[in-house]
Tab-separated table of C-alpha atoms and ligand atoms in Angstrom:
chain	number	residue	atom	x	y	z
A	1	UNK	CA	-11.989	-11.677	-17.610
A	2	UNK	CA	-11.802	-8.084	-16.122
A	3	UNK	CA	-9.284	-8.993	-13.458
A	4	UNK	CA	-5.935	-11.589	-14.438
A	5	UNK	CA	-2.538	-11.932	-12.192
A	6	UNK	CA	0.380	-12.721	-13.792
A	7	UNK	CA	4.376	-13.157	-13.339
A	8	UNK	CA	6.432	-9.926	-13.214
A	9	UNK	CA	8.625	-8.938	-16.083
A	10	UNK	CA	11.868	-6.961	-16.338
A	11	UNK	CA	9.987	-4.819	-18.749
A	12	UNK	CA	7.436	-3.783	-15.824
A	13	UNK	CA	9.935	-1.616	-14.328
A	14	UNK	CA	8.439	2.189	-15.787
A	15	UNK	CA	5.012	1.263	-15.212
A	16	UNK	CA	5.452	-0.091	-11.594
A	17	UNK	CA	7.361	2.715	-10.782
A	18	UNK	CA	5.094	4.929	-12.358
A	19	UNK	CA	2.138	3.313	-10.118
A	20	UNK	CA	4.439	3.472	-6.862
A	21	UNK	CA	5.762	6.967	-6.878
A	22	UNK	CA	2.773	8.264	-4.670
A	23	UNK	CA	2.817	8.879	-0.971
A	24	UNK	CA	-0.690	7.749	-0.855
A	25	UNK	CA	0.146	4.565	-1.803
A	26	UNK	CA	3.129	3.996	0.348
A	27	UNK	CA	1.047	5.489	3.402
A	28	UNK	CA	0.356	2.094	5.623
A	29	UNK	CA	3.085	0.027	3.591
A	30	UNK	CA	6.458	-0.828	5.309
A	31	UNK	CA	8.871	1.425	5.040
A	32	UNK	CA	11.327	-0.712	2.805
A	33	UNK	CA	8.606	0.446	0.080
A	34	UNK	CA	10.601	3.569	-0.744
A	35	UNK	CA	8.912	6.848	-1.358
A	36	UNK	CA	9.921	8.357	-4.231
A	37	UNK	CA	9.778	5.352	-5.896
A	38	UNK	CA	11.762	5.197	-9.140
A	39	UNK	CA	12.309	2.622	-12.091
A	40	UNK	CA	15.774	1.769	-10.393
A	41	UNK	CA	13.466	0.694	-7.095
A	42	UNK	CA	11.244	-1.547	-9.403
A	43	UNK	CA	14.685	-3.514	-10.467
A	44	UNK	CA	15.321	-3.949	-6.877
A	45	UNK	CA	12.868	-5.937	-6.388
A	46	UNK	CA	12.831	-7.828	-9.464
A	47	UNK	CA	16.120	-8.720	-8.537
A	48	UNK	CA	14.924	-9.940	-4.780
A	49	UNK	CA	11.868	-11.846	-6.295
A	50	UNK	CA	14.558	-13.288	-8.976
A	51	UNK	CA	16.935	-14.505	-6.387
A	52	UNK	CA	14.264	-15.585	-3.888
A	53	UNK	CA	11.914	-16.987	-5.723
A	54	UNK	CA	12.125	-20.039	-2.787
A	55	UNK	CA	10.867	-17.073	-0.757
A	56	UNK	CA	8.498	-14.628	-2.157
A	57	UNK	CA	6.347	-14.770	-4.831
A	58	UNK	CA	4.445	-11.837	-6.396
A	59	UNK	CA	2.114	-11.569	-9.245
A	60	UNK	CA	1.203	-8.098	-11.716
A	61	UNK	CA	-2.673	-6.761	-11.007
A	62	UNK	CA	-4.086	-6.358	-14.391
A	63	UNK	CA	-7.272	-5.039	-14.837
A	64	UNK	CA	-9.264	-4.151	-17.901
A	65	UNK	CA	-6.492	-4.913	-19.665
A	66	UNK	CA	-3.947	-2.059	-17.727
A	67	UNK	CA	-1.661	-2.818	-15.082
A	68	UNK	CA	-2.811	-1.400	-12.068
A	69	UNK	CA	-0.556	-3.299	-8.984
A	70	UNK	CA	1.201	-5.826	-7.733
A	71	UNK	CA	0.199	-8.663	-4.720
A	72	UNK	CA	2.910	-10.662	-3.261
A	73	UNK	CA	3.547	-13.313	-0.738
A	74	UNK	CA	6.771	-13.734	1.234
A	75	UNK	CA	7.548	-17.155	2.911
A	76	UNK	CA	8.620	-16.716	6.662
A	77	UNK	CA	11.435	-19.048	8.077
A	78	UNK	CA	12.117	-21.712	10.936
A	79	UNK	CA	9.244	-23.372	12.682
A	80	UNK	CA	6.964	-20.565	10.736
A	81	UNK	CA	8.453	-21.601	7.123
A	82	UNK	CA	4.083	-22.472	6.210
A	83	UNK	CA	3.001	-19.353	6.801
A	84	UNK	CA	3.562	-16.762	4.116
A	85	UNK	CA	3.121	-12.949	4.458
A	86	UNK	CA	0.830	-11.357	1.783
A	87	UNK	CA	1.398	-7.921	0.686
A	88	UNK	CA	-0.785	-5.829	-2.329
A	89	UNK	CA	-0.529	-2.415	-3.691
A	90	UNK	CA	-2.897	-0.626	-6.457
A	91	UNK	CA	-1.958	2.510	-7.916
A	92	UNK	CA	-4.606	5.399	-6.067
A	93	UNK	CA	-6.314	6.058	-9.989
A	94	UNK	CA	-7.860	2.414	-9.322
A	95	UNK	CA	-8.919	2.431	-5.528
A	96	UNK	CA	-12.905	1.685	-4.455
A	97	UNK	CA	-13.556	-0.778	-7.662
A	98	UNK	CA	-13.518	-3.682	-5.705
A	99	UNK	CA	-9.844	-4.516	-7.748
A	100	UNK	CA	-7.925	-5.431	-4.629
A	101	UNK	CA	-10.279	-7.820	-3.358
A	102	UNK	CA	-11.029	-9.623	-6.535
A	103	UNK	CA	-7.089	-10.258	-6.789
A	104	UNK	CA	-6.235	-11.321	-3.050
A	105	UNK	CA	-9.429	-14.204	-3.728
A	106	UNK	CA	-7.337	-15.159	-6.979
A	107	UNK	CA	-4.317	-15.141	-5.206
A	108	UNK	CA	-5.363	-16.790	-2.279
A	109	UNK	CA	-6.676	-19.672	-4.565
A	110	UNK	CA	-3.949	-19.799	-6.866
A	111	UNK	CA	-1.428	-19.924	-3.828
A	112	UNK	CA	-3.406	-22.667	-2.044
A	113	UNK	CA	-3.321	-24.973	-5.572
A	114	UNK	CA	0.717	-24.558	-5.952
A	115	UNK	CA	3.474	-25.845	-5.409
A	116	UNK	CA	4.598	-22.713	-2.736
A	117	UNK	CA	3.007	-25.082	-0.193
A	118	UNK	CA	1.704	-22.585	2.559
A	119	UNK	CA	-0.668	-23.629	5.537
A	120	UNK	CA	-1.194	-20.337	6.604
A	121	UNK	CA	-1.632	-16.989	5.126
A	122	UNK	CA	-1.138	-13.876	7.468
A	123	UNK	CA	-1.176	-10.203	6.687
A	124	UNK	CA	-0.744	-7.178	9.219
A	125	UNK	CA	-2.662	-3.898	8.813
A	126	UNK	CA	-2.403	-0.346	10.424
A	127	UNK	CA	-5.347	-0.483	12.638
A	128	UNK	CA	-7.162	2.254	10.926
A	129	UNK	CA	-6.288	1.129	7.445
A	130	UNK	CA	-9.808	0.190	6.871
A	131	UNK	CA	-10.049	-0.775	3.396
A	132	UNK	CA	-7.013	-2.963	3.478
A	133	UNK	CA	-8.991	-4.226	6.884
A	134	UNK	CA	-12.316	-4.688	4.592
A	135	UNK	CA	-10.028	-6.125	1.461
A	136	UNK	CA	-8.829	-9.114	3.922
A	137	UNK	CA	-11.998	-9.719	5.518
A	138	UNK	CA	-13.755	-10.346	2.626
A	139	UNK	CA	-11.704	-13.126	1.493
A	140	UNK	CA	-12.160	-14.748	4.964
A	141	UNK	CA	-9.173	-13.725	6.417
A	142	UNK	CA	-10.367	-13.666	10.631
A	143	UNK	CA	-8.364	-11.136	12.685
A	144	UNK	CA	-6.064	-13.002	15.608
A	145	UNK	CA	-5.267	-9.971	17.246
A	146	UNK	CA	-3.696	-6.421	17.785
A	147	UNK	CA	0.001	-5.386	18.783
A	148	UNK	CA	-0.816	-2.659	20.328
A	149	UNK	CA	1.532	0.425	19.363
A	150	UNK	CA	4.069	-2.152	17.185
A	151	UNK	CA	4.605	0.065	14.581
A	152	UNK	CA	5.756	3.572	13.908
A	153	UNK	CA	5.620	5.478	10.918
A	154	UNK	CA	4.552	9.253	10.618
A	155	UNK	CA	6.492	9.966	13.492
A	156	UNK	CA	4.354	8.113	15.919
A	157	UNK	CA	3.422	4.949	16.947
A	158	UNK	CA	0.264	2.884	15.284
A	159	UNK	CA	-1.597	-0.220	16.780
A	160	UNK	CA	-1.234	-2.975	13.978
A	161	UNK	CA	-3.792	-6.162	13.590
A	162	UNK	CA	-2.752	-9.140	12.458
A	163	UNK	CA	-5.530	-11.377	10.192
A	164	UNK	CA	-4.328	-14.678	8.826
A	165	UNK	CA	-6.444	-17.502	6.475
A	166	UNK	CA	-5.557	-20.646	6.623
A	167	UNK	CA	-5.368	-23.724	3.656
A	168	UNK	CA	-7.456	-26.456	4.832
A	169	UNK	CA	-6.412	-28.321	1.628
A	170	UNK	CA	-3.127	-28.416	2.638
A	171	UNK	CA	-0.932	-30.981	2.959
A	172	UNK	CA	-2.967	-33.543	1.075
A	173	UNK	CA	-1.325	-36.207	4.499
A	174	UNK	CA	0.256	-35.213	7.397
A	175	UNK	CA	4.037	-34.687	7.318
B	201	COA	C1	-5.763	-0.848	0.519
B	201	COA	C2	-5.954	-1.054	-0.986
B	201	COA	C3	-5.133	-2.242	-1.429
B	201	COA	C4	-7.458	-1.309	-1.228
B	201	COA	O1	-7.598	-1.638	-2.601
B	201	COA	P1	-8.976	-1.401	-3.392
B	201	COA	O2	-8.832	-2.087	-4.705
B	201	COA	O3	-9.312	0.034	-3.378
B	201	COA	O4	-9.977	-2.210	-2.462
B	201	COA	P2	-11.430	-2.722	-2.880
B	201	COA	O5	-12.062	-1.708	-3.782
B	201	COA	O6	-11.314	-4.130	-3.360
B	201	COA	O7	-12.169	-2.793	-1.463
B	201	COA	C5	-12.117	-1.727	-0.558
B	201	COA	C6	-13.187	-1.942	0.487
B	201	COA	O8	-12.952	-1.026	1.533
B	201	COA	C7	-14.081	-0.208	1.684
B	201	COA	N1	-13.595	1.083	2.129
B	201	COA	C8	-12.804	1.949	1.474
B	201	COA	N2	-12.572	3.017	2.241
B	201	COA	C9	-13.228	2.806	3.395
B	201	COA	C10	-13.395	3.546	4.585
B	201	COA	N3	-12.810	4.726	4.751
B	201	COA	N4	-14.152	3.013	5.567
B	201	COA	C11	-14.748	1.815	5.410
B	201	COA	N5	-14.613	1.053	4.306
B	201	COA	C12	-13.876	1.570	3.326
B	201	COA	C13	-14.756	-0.201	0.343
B	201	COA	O9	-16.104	0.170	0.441
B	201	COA	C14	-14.577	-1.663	-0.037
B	201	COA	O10	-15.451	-2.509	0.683
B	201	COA	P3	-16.852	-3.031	0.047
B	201	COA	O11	-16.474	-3.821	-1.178
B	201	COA	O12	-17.437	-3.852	1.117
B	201	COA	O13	-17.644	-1.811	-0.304
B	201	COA	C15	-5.533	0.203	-1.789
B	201	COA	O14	-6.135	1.331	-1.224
B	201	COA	C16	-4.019	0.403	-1.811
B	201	COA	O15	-3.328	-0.127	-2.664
B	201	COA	N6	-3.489	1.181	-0.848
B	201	COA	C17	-2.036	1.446	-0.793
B	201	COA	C18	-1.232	0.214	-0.395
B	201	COA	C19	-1.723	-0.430	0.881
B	201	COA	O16	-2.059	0.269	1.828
B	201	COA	N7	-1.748	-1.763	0.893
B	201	COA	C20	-2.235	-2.545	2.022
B	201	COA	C21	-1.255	-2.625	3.123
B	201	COA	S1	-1.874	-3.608	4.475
């Protein structure tokens, strides 16, 4: 199989970093994504996904065999604690091969079969990120809305939609 999502590893720290460090990437990501981006940021967050695992979730992009990214999902909390965030990065060598897409429908599946037991699956996208727009509406993510000038990055302010799929398998019985 060209495409395969796996758990991270402590030993993914060089190559994730090595993927990260690039402004392109970390363009229309939050800014907790840090840019530079070194192997001591990759541990970070190996350590957050170790001690949270209740909470987020993420899974290594491999494709043709070479790591290329990582897709996550983060749980929210209180009367929200179905829905779950999703987040994905590819490093920029790999953009326009369809990569991204193939991985948020494997995700999206594999999510909706475990345990992590999420109704609802919401991202949020810079309004003129349009591949990340494309990425999520070809895995049937619908778009709910815009909050108009919510974010700022760049220096100014951005419009950001918000696109959410939900798990009509899930629960099996009302609860
Ligand atoms: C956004 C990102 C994940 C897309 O990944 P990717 O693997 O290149 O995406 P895919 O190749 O699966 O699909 C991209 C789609 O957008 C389309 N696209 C790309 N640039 C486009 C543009 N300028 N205008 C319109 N469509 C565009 C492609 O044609 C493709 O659609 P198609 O399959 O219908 O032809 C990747 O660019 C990335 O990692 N960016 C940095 C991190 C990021 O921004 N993450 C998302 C935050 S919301």
């Amino acid at each position: 199989m060209a495409l395969q999502l796996r758990p991270p590893q402590r030993a993914d720290r060089e190559p994730l970093a090595a993927l990260a460090n690039d402004s392109r990437v970390a363009a229309y990501l939050r800014d907790r994504f840090p840019h530079p981006y070194r192997p001591e940021d990759a541990d970070q967050y190996l350590d957050y996904l170790e001690e949270y695992a209740d909470v987020a979730l993420a899974r290594i992009i491999h494709w043709q065999d070479t790591m290329v990214g990582l897709i996550s999902v983060e749980r929210s909390t209180d009367l929200y604690r179905f829905n779950g965030e999703i987040g994905y990065w590819i490093g920029s060598a790999f953009w326009g091969k369809g990569i991204t897409s193939t991985a948020l429908g494997q995700f999206c599946t594999f999510l909706f079969e475990s345990d992590f037991m999420i109704k609802r699956l919401e991202a949020t996208v810079f309004e003129q990120h349009t591949s990340s727009i494309r990425v999520l509406e070809k895995n049937g993510f619908q778009r709910e809305g815009c909050r108009t000038k919510a974010l700022y990055k760049h220096g100014r302010f951005h419009d950001e939609l918000l696109y959410a799929r939900i798990n009509p398998n899930w629960p099996k019985q009302s609860f």
